[in-house]
Amino acid sequence: MLKPRPTATRELVSLDGIWRFAVDDEAEAAPWSGPLPGTLEAAVPASYNDLFADQAIRDHVGRVWYQRDVRVPRGWAGERIFVRLDAATHAGSVYIGDALVAEHTGGHTPFEADITGHVEAGEAFRLTVAVDNRLTDTTLPPGTVTVAQDGCRAQTYLHDFYNYAGLTRSVWLHSAPALRIADVTVVTGVDGTAGTVDYTVTTTGDADVVVRVLDAAGAEVATGAGPAGRLRIADATLWRPGAPYLYDLVAEVHDGGTVVDSYPQPFGVRTVEVRGTEFLINGEPFYFTGFGKHEDTPVRGRGHDDAYLVHDFQLLDWAGANSFRTSHYPYAEEVLDFADRHGIVVIDETAAVGLNLAVTGGLTGQGAQPTFSPETFGEQTRAAHAAHLRELVARDKNHASVVMWCLANEPASHEPGAREYFEPLISLARELDPTRPVTIATVIFATSENDRIADLIDVVCLNRYYGWYVATGDLAAAEAYLEQDLRAWAGKFAKPVIMTEYGADTLPGAHSIWDAPWTEEYQQALLAMYHRVFDRVPEVVGEHVWNFADFQTSNGIHRVEGNRKGVFTRDRRPKAAARALRERWRRIGGRKPTSEETQ
Ligand code: BDP
């Protein structure tokens, strides 16, 4: 799905700002007709949960309503007019006046509606959006809504981060011609010193398509005609981690002598490949250093914020991080655009976090239900997962920064049914994008012996908490467990291994001379222990600390002020471990260090 951009033939109006807001106590009420009641107003983009000093709004389970008046620019007569929501978390219904024009489920991918028949150039209209935050066994992430005797709804889910919701990303009004470019796909290769560019342009009707490649200075370096083809860029400048370079593929629809539509698609020339136990970018071994992140900031919740975007990338650079994972859902497109422009490598993850009922067994003392079954996560969940994956690849396929798809975080990949559930999804990912490796972040219960899907994926990604949830406070035992575990995976599967999560909750200001969990020294010592082990195991090709920053968790989880495994606090101040990471990552610079270098 094309990101809306202003071009010579397309215009774009931001609908961000203050919207009228109301909470809906009805479970399935009729669409709101007329202006919203009450005086509440909410900021867009932002999660609504932390905006108001009202616990009932924060904990509300169900629908909320956003509304604003919008005027269509008077010059848009004769154009197609669209309203586009970058995200409505977790489901959105869009109304123009009283007419329903779009419905979408999935809180982290965009959707739009052609509203041309409902509005007039120069006239105002009322735009209303219902947003539903309910998670069920057919949403991603999944969850369960229970209704108490008094009719109050409660939401539980299988992940620790808070279920922030609302219009968390930008909303746009945009125009485009009736005969227009509907989609652009760019796949690049390297041939000697040239770059190859395989492009496909789809249009809304029969059209003469012309494409031009512009370099970063705007000079034309290749041209072509037709809806698909291969272009060559002589002496191409490659997109490299830490040294990004972007071209534009400008797709045009020509009618006689006139350009009726024009759309620039940025792209980088680079290749990605898994070969043996190496992860290669442009044919060179790449070692991932960085973090799992969250879209999480004070007050805004999961709302996209450009200031935090800029600052977080500054901190990644400061720390010597060359990459991150979009744990545990697709991030705003602005984040990936920024990663493309700044040479940061991204593992792009779906919103499939919590396909694992074993995690509910422990604390309740109850036997866990099987994760994959018709009564739990079955065909319908998988269909939702497949639909979400299609939307993710459609949105992110052209980003040079995205080097791998992560189809799920910590599913019960060791349980019966896991293979039946995941095999078709892994095949679908390869069909949608044959160019990028596929992975799954593997939970600690899944061992190299009992995991049922690791042979299907390209890179073994492991989330491990030795020294924290297992062997808490005992780093010597943790080190032995970790090394044994890593060597077992590496030995059995002979694939590259990335540690996609490791870390320790840490309270800034807590200190000890002992190995005392929660202290700044313990976080630092735990990370150093993991690094020693990584450097001893040749198949390890990356390390993503959990987490970049502290983040908000749900009330139902046993945490103090959220998850404190951040290397930075929620307001982005460094804990002691940050400087140690900086020292290591800046020294190794995207290359696997040897064991001797660690000592
Ligand atoms: C892992 C999850 C991650 C949690 C982390 C933790 O993948 O989302 O935040 O544990 O407990 O299992 O800190």
XYZ file of C-alpha atoms and ligand atoms in Angstrom:
612
model
C 0.000 0.000 0.000
C 1.515 3.299 -1.101
C 2.369 5.821 1.539
C 0.562 9.048 0.612
C 3.037 11.646 -0.661
C 2.509 15.074 -2.156
C 3.585 15.074 -5.827
C 2.811 17.150 -8.912
C -0.408 15.105 -9.257
C -1.289 14.328 -5.624
C -2.022 16.508 -2.612
C -1.956 15.725 1.058
C -3.590 17.372 4.075
C -2.715 16.298 7.621
C -5.686 15.708 9.900
C -3.506 15.468 13.013
C -4.339 17.698 15.947
C -7.161 17.892 18.458
C -10.256 15.772 17.786
C -13.519 15.529 19.737
C -13.551 12.317 21.790
C -16.088 10.122 23.588
C -16.075 6.744 25.280
C -18.757 4.251 24.237
C -20.053 2.020 27.010
C -22.151 -0.079 24.689
C -20.605 -3.281 23.415
C -22.076 -3.178 19.921
C -23.969 0.101 19.700
C -25.261 1.454 16.443
C -22.976 3.868 14.646
C -22.832 7.272 16.185
C -25.107 9.642 14.359
C -24.439 13.321 14.767
C -21.909 15.222 16.854
C -20.251 13.410 19.748
C -21.684 14.071 23.208
C -19.622 15.638 25.995
C -16.659 17.958 25.991
C -13.683 15.605 25.845
C -11.011 16.223 23.247
C -8.041 14.017 22.396
C -4.733 14.498 20.608
C -4.049 12.637 17.346
C -1.688 10.887 17.026
C -1.609 9.470 20.554
C -2.985 6.595 22.531
C -5.939 7.993 24.454
C -5.301 5.977 27.630
C -2.904 8.304 29.470
C -4.316 11.607 28.161
C -7.128 11.890 30.685
C -7.062 11.985 34.500
C -9.728 9.302 34.516
C -9.065 5.674 35.352
C -12.335 4.628 33.678
C -11.091 5.934 30.333
C -7.648 4.448 30.818
C -9.058 0.997 31.547
C -12.011 1.203 29.153
C -12.592 -1.991 27.179
C -14.534 -1.470 23.973
C -15.050 1.380 21.569
C -14.135 5.042 21.729
C -15.071 7.701 19.192
C -12.989 10.388 17.546
C -14.531 13.162 15.490
C -13.530 16.331 13.666
C -14.733 18.565 10.879
C -12.680 18.586 7.702
C -12.819 20.873 4.684
C -11.875 19.458 1.292
C -9.535 21.846 -0.575
C -11.540 23.557 -3.287
C -8.972 22.690 -5.960
C -9.724 18.975 -5.602
C -12.777 18.945 -7.910
C -12.414 16.069 -10.368
C -9.841 14.229 -8.200
C -10.324 11.034 -6.231
C -10.363 11.861 -2.525
C -9.214 9.505 0.224
C -9.066 9.447 3.973
C -6.178 7.369 5.256
C -5.477 6.224 8.804
C -1.915 5.124 9.470
C -3.223 3.085 12.431
C -6.404 2.631 14.453
C -5.497 0.377 17.366
C -6.888 -2.279 17.242
C -9.872 -1.844 14.901
C -11.347 1.190 13.196
C -14.645 2.135 11.525
C -14.673 5.367 9.545
C -17.770 7.477 8.890
C -18.263 10.457 6.602
C -21.326 12.126 8.048
C -23.412 9.058 8.904
C -22.059 6.850 6.109
C -19.691 4.010 6.987
C -16.824 4.157 4.455
C -14.165 1.820 5.882
C -13.639 -0.861 8.491
C -10.304 -2.370 9.400
C -9.009 -4.802 11.987
C -5.354 -4.769 13.000
C -3.935 -1.925 15.019
C -0.546 -1.439 13.376
C -1.127 -1.282 9.635
C -2.725 1.491 7.583
C -6.028 1.542 5.724
C -7.884 4.053 3.619
C -11.256 4.776 2.034
C -12.116 6.406 -1.273
C -14.618 9.010 -0.111
C -15.013 10.827 -3.441
C -18.742 10.072 -3.630
C -19.340 11.396 -0.114
C -17.668 14.810 -0.172
C -17.449 17.944 -2.340
C -14.373 20.000 -3.145
C -14.487 23.183 -1.089
C -17.120 21.805 1.309
C -16.745 20.650 4.912
C -17.725 17.234 6.223
C -17.858 15.491 9.571
C -15.293 12.703 9.961
C -15.963 10.195 12.754
C -13.841 7.183 13.656
C -14.801 4.434 16.079
C -11.771 2.688 17.531
C -12.092 -0.632 19.339
C -9.341 -1.840 21.678
C -10.693 -5.335 22.296
C -8.354 -8.279 21.837
C -9.784 -11.721 21.161
C -8.470 -15.073 19.977
C -8.750 -13.866 16.383
C -6.962 -10.539 16.788
C -3.212 -9.904 16.765
C -2.118 -9.656 19.445
C -4.663 -12.033 20.946
C -6.501 -11.574 24.231
C -9.689 -12.370 26.104
C -12.541 -10.090 27.094
C -14.547 -11.159 30.112
C -17.804 -9.603 31.294
C -18.540 -9.474 35.012
C -22.068 -9.777 36.438
C -22.403 -5.996 36.595
C -21.781 -5.891 32.856
C -18.274 -4.397 33.189
C -15.818 -5.698 30.634
C -12.229 -6.626 31.484
C -9.410 -7.393 29.067
C -6.621 -9.896 29.612
C -3.806 -10.657 27.201
C -0.676 -12.714 26.866
C 1.978 -10.023 26.626
C 3.357 -7.684 29.272
C 3.227 -4.274 27.510
C 0.196 -2.085 28.154
C -2.662 -2.327 25.670
C -2.456 1.252 24.443
C -5.115 2.113 21.884
C -6.670 4.853 19.783
C -5.580 6.833 16.736
C -1.928 6.218 17.482
C -0.595 7.381 14.115
C -1.352 10.154 11.650
C -4.604 10.603 9.757
C -4.560 12.105 6.243
C -6.884 13.492 3.609
C -5.320 13.042 0.194
C -6.120 13.349 -3.462
C -4.991 11.341 -6.478
C -6.088 11.128 -10.104
C -8.662 8.507 -11.145
C -6.120 6.804 -13.415
C -3.242 6.430 -11.026
C -0.399 4.347 -9.702
C -1.818 1.840 -7.230
C 1.389 0.150 -6.089
C 5.127 0.076 -6.684
C 7.480 -2.797 -5.847
C 11.253 -2.481 -6.102
C 13.690 -5.374 -5.702
C 17.378 -4.657 -6.047
C 20.480 -6.656 -6.826
C 24.170 -6.087 -7.349
C 25.955 -7.017 -10.574
C 29.598 -6.052 -10.442
C 29.611 -2.313 -9.900
C 26.074 -1.915 -11.253
C 22.845 -2.062 -9.309
C 19.888 -3.923 -10.774
C 16.389 -2.658 -10.098
C 13.453 -4.990 -10.792
C 10.345 -2.870 -10.626
C 6.614 -3.521 -10.867
C 4.089 -0.697 -11.095
C 0.375 -1.459 -10.886
C -2.203 1.090 -12.001
C -5.949 1.518 -11.525
C -6.613 1.095 -15.264
C -4.861 0.645 -18.606
C -2.003 3.114 -18.593
C 1.332 3.985 -20.180
C 3.849 3.628 -17.376
C 7.216 5.345 -17.481
C 9.822 5.002 -14.738
C 12.909 7.033 -13.981
C 15.536 6.421 -11.326
C 16.947 9.538 -9.687
C 20.042 9.503 -7.532
C 20.275 11.329 -4.219
C 21.214 14.548 -6.035
C 18.167 14.263 -8.315
C 20.126 13.242 -11.436
C 18.468 10.675 -13.702
C 20.511 7.461 -13.723
C 18.129 4.974 -15.405
C 14.839 4.981 -17.271
C 12.327 2.402 -18.405
C 8.823 1.945 -19.739
C 6.038 -0.506 -19.065
C 4.505 -1.854 -15.885
C 7.481 -4.086 -15.019
C 11.091 -4.470 -15.983
C 14.730 -4.491 -14.986
C 16.777 -1.299 -14.846
C 20.520 -0.978 -14.357
C 22.257 1.723 -12.412
C 25.860 1.952 -13.544
C 28.346 2.405 -10.676
C 25.571 2.206 -8.120
C 26.118 3.496 -4.629
C 24.964 0.757 -2.298
C 22.771 1.164 0.759
C 24.929 -0.036 3.620
C 24.325 -0.246 7.364
C 25.737 2.992 8.770
C 26.274 4.373 5.246
C 22.828 4.656 3.674
C 22.205 5.854 0.151
C 18.746 6.179 -1.360
C 17.508 6.510 -4.910
C 13.974 7.386 -6.015
C 12.082 5.311 -8.544
C 9.712 7.898 -10.004
C 6.758 6.083 -11.553
C 4.626 8.073 -13.999
C 1.370 7.451 -15.820
C 1.434 9.151 -19.224
C -1.605 10.027 -21.304
C -0.587 11.354 -24.695
C 1.956 14.012 -23.856
C 0.832 14.635 -20.277
C 1.864 13.111 -16.996
C -1.420 12.266 -15.280
C 0.118 10.699 -12.181
C 3.549 10.690 -10.631
C 4.802 8.902 -7.524
C 8.366 8.719 -6.151
C 9.303 5.515 -4.344
C 12.549 5.756 -2.372
C 14.713 2.630 -2.361
C 18.232 1.510 -1.614
C 20.366 -0.858 -3.670
C 21.363 -3.677 -1.380
C 21.152 -7.445 -1.043
C 20.372 -9.650 1.927
C 21.250 -13.312 2.168
C 21.665 -16.059 4.722
C 24.540 -18.298 3.737
C 25.544 -21.126 6.066
C 25.765 -19.586 9.490
C 26.297 -16.038 8.212
C 23.892 -13.158 7.671
C 25.139 -11.210 4.660
C 24.247 -7.662 3.638
C 25.728 -6.829 0.231
C 27.631 -10.080 0.452
C 29.416 -9.083 3.652
C 28.886 -10.683 7.074
C 26.759 -8.456 9.277
C 26.691 -8.618 13.082
C 23.541 -7.121 14.626
C 24.022 -4.865 17.638
C 21.031 -3.104 19.144
C 17.765 -3.588 20.921
C 14.235 -4.787 20.955
C 12.176 -1.619 21.254
C 8.615 -0.524 21.888
C 6.566 2.392 20.677
C 6.127 3.721 24.192
C 6.518 7.178 25.657
C 5.004 9.050 28.599
C 1.541 10.554 28.000
C 1.451 9.549 24.311
C 1.503 5.830 25.090
C 2.081 4.160 21.746
C 1.355 7.331 19.801
C 3.941 8.154 17.155
C 6.078 11.153 18.039
C 8.680 12.669 15.712
C 10.721 14.156 18.576
C 11.132 10.753 20.240
C 11.868 9.236 16.827
C 14.764 11.610 16.256
C 16.018 11.272 19.814
C 15.802 7.471 19.885
C 17.849 7.228 16.697
C 20.390 9.608 18.209
C 20.623 7.295 21.205
C 20.971 4.238 18.959
C 23.873 5.962 17.262
C 25.345 7.080 20.591
C 25.225 3.489 21.834
C 26.795 2.109 18.656
C 23.630 0.138 17.824
C 23.322 -0.726 14.144
C 19.865 -2.335 14.274
C 16.646 -2.990 16.178
C 13.606 -5.253 16.069
C 10.127 -3.774 15.839
C 9.056 -5.811 18.862
C 6.155 -6.644 19.066
C 4.234 -5.094 16.158
C 4.929 -3.100 12.995
C 6.108 0.411 13.855
C 4.991 3.660 12.232
C 6.169 4.095 8.635
C 8.005 7.239 9.696
C 10.287 4.992 11.775
C 11.218 2.810 8.797
C 11.704 5.832 6.527
C 14.062 7.243 9.144
C 15.915 3.917 9.406
C 16.310 3.886 5.605
C 17.744 7.395 5.638
C 20.045 6.795 8.613
C 21.363 3.328 7.785
C 19.844 1.452 10.706
C 18.961 -2.204 10.043
C 15.481 -3.415 11.033
C 14.000 -6.807 11.838
C 10.329 -6.172 11.044
C 7.969 -8.054 13.359
C 4.257 -8.812 13.075
C 1.826 -8.160 15.927
C 1.693 -11.889 16.707
C 2.867 -11.749 20.301
C 1.307 -14.099 22.858
C 0.447 -17.166 20.784
C 1.483 -19.091 23.837
C -0.930 -20.275 26.497
C 1.845 -21.896 28.530
C 2.634 -18.447 29.947
C -0.750 -18.408 31.728
C -0.152 -21.766 33.394
C 2.575 -20.786 35.846
C 1.194 -18.177 38.211
C -2.373 -19.468 38.293
C -1.242 -22.969 39.127
C -3.637 -24.266 36.484
C -2.591 -26.617 33.765
C -2.146 -24.668 30.582
C -4.538 -25.246 27.707
C -3.018 -26.347 24.401
C -2.059 -23.235 22.451
C -2.974 -24.508 19.012
C -6.424 -26.091 18.833
C -9.810 -25.232 17.327
C -10.897 -23.870 20.734
C -7.785 -21.756 21.278
C -5.624 -20.558 18.368
C -6.814 -22.334 15.235
C -7.797 -21.662 11.649
C -9.371 -18.286 12.311
C -6.342 -16.984 14.191
C -4.108 -18.189 11.402
C -6.295 -16.487 8.801
C -6.010 -13.225 10.755
C -2.242 -13.770 11.031
C -1.984 -14.326 7.260
C -4.049 -11.220 6.496
C -1.853 -9.165 8.822
C 1.322 -10.534 7.233
C 0.044 -9.566 3.780
C -0.589 -6.025 4.979
C 2.818 -5.805 6.626
C 4.742 -6.949 3.553
C 2.631 -4.726 1.292
C 3.488 -1.735 3.466
C 7.169 -2.390 4.177
C 8.517 -4.326 1.168
C 10.418 -1.366 -0.313
C 12.387 -0.417 2.791
C 16.119 -0.961 2.421
C 16.437 -1.005 6.213
C 14.146 -4.034 6.580
C 16.327 -7.130 6.248
C 14.160 -9.849 7.788
C 10.533 -10.623 8.662
C 9.842 -11.886 12.159
C 6.523 -13.701 12.023
C 5.864 -13.980 15.767
C 7.291 -13.307 19.189
C 7.594 -16.260 21.537
C 4.866 -18.521 20.169
C 4.518 -21.995 21.698
C 6.730 -23.416 18.955
C 7.372 -26.511 21.058
C 3.692 -27.483 21.372
C 1.721 -29.863 19.176
C 0.097 -27.985 16.324
C 2.858 -25.367 16.067
C 4.164 -26.731 12.793
C 0.693 -26.992 11.274
C 0.020 -23.416 12.353
C 3.302 -21.859 11.181
C 4.330 -23.798 8.086
C 1.713 -22.137 5.828
C 2.554 -18.708 7.263
C 6.265 -19.163 6.644
C 5.493 -20.264 3.061
C 3.241 -17.245 2.639
C 6.005 -14.903 3.811
C 8.395 -16.408 1.254
C 5.800 -16.144 -1.488
C 5.018 -12.505 -0.641
C 8.701 -11.635 -0.451
C 11.227 -14.142 -1.803
C 14.091 -11.729 -1.065
C 14.153 -11.491 2.718
C 14.917 -14.164 5.326
C 12.177 -15.192 7.738
C 12.453 -15.803 11.463
C 10.486 -16.236 14.699
C 11.671 -15.031 18.122
C 11.812 -18.211 20.169
C 10.600 -18.527 23.761
C 12.783 -20.106 26.455
C 10.435 -23.122 26.804
C 11.237 -24.046 23.211
C 14.566 -25.866 23.241
C 16.641 -27.078 20.344
C 15.214 -30.517 21.122
C 11.485 -29.824 21.428
C 11.028 -26.883 19.012
C 8.901 -27.896 16.023
C 9.519 -25.118 13.499
C 13.139 -23.928 13.636
C 14.111 -25.989 10.591
C 11.608 -23.947 8.540
C 13.119 -20.535 9.276
C 16.348 -18.933 8.095
C 17.797 -17.484 11.288
C 17.410 -18.899 14.785
C 16.302 -16.000 16.972
C 16.316 -16.710 20.694
C 14.838 -14.768 23.619
C 16.647 -15.940 26.741
C 16.566 -14.768 30.353
C 19.276 -16.807 32.084
C 20.345 -14.771 35.087
C 16.920 -13.164 35.322
C 13.905 -15.495 35.219
C 16.142 -18.589 35.327
C 19.189 -18.736 37.653
C 18.206 -15.340 39.036
C 21.212 -13.638 40.591
C 23.514 -16.550 39.729
C 25.542 -15.420 36.763
C 27.911 -18.397 36.860
C 25.035 -20.866 36.507
C 23.402 -18.592 33.936
C 26.581 -18.521 31.859
C 26.747 -22.315 31.759
C 23.056 -22.638 30.797
C 23.369 -20.010 28.111
C 26.417 -21.505 26.470
C 24.957 -24.997 26.514
C 21.690 -23.709 25.013
C 23.356 -21.683 22.250
C 25.703 -24.478 21.261
C 22.828 -26.943 21.125
C 20.833 -24.733 18.703
C 23.893 -23.935 16.616
C 24.923 -27.585 16.461
C 21.507 -28.903 15.513
C 20.388 -26.362 12.927
C 23.636 -24.946 11.484
C 21.984 -21.554 10.934
C 22.928 -18.083 12.110
C 21.737 -17.348 15.642
C 20.635 -13.938 16.912
C 19.855 -13.335 20.574
C 16.738 -11.223 20.086
C 16.118 -10.699 23.818
C 18.324 -10.795 26.919
C 18.317 -8.411 29.822
C 17.544 -7.604 33.426
C 15.097 -5.251 35.126
C 17.107 -2.405 36.597
C 16.230 0.464 38.880
C 18.460 3.442 38.146
C 20.164 4.430 41.369
C 20.138 0.922 42.867
C 23.701 -0.218 43.516
C 25.461 -3.144 45.118
C 28.886 -4.677 45.286
C 27.174 -8.122 45.016
C 25.467 -9.707 42.059
C 22.160 -8.217 43.175
C 19.281 -8.253 40.670
C 17.695 -4.833 40.001
C 20.969 -2.951 40.484
C 22.741 -1.082 37.711
C 25.831 -3.227 38.286
C 23.826 -6.439 37.813
C 22.379 -5.348 34.478
C 25.875 -4.496 33.302
C 27.380 -7.751 34.587
C 24.586 -9.826 33.060
C 25.011 -8.219 29.643
C 28.791 -8.646 29.837
C 28.318 -12.332 30.668
C 26.080 -12.815 27.604
C 28.625 -11.030 25.430
C 31.438 -13.326 26.566
C 29.333 -16.309 25.584
C 28.266 -14.807 22.216
C 31.896 -14.206 21.358
C 32.727 -17.851 22.055
C 29.963 -19.232 19.801
C 30.783 -18.642 16.119
C 27.183 -19.033 14.901
C 25.962 -16.054 16.944
C 25.534 -13.153 14.515
C 23.717 -10.623 16.626
C 22.686 -9.285 19.990
C 19.536 -7.271 20.703
C 19.250 -6.285 24.347
C 15.786 -6.273 25.881
C 14.880 -3.403 25.966
C 16.012 -0.076 24.554
C 13.965 1.799 27.181
C 11.715 1.058 30.150
C 8.097 0.748 29.053
C 4.592 0.684 30.460
C 3.032 -2.659 31.310
C -0.512 -3.727 32.118
C -1.806 -3.596 35.680
C -2.298 -7.337 35.718
C 1.420 -8.079 35.515
C 3.709 -8.180 38.512
C 5.933 -5.210 37.764
C 6.875 -2.006 39.533
C 6.278 1.000 37.276
C 6.404 -1.050 34.131
C 9.089 -3.210 32.590
C 12.452 -1.859 33.761
C 14.754 -3.811 31.490
C 15.484 -0.648 29.541
C 19.077 0.359 29.013
C 17.536 3.828 29.006
C 14.769 4.936 31.344
C 11.345 5.667 29.899
C 12.414 9.321 29.557
C 15.600 8.172 27.821
C 18.245 8.691 30.507
C 21.059 6.122 30.388
C 21.548 3.473 33.047
C 25.125 2.345 33.741
C 24.875 -0.472 31.195
C 24.393 2.055 28.389
C 28.012 3.177 28.514
C 29.295 -0.388 28.611
C 27.247 -1.236 25.523
C 28.515 1.887 23.831
C 32.075 0.865 24.509
C 31.524 -2.664 23.095
C 29.331 -1.829 20.118
C 31.355 1.133 18.940
C 34.471 -1.014 19.175
C 33.091 -3.971 17.227
C 31.146 -1.872 14.708
C 28.906 -4.476 13.039
C 31.578 -7.186 12.879
C 31.620 -10.308 15.036
C 34.303 -9.976 17.692
C 36.558 -12.885 18.512
C 36.750 -14.421 21.939
C 40.227 -12.932 22.431
C 38.848 -9.445 21.883
C 36.325 -9.913 24.706
C 38.881 -10.930 27.298
C 9.784 -11.809 26.938
C 8.838 -11.064 26.020
C 8.872 -9.564 26.225
C 8.836 -9.245 27.706
C 10.049 -9.889 28.347
C 10.169 -9.570 29.837
O 9.132 -11.359 24.665
O 7.800 -8.951 25.543
O 8.789 -7.881 27.971
O 9.918 -11.276 28.206
O 9.621 -10.324 30.624
O 9.314 -13.060 27.191
O 10.809 -8.589 30.182
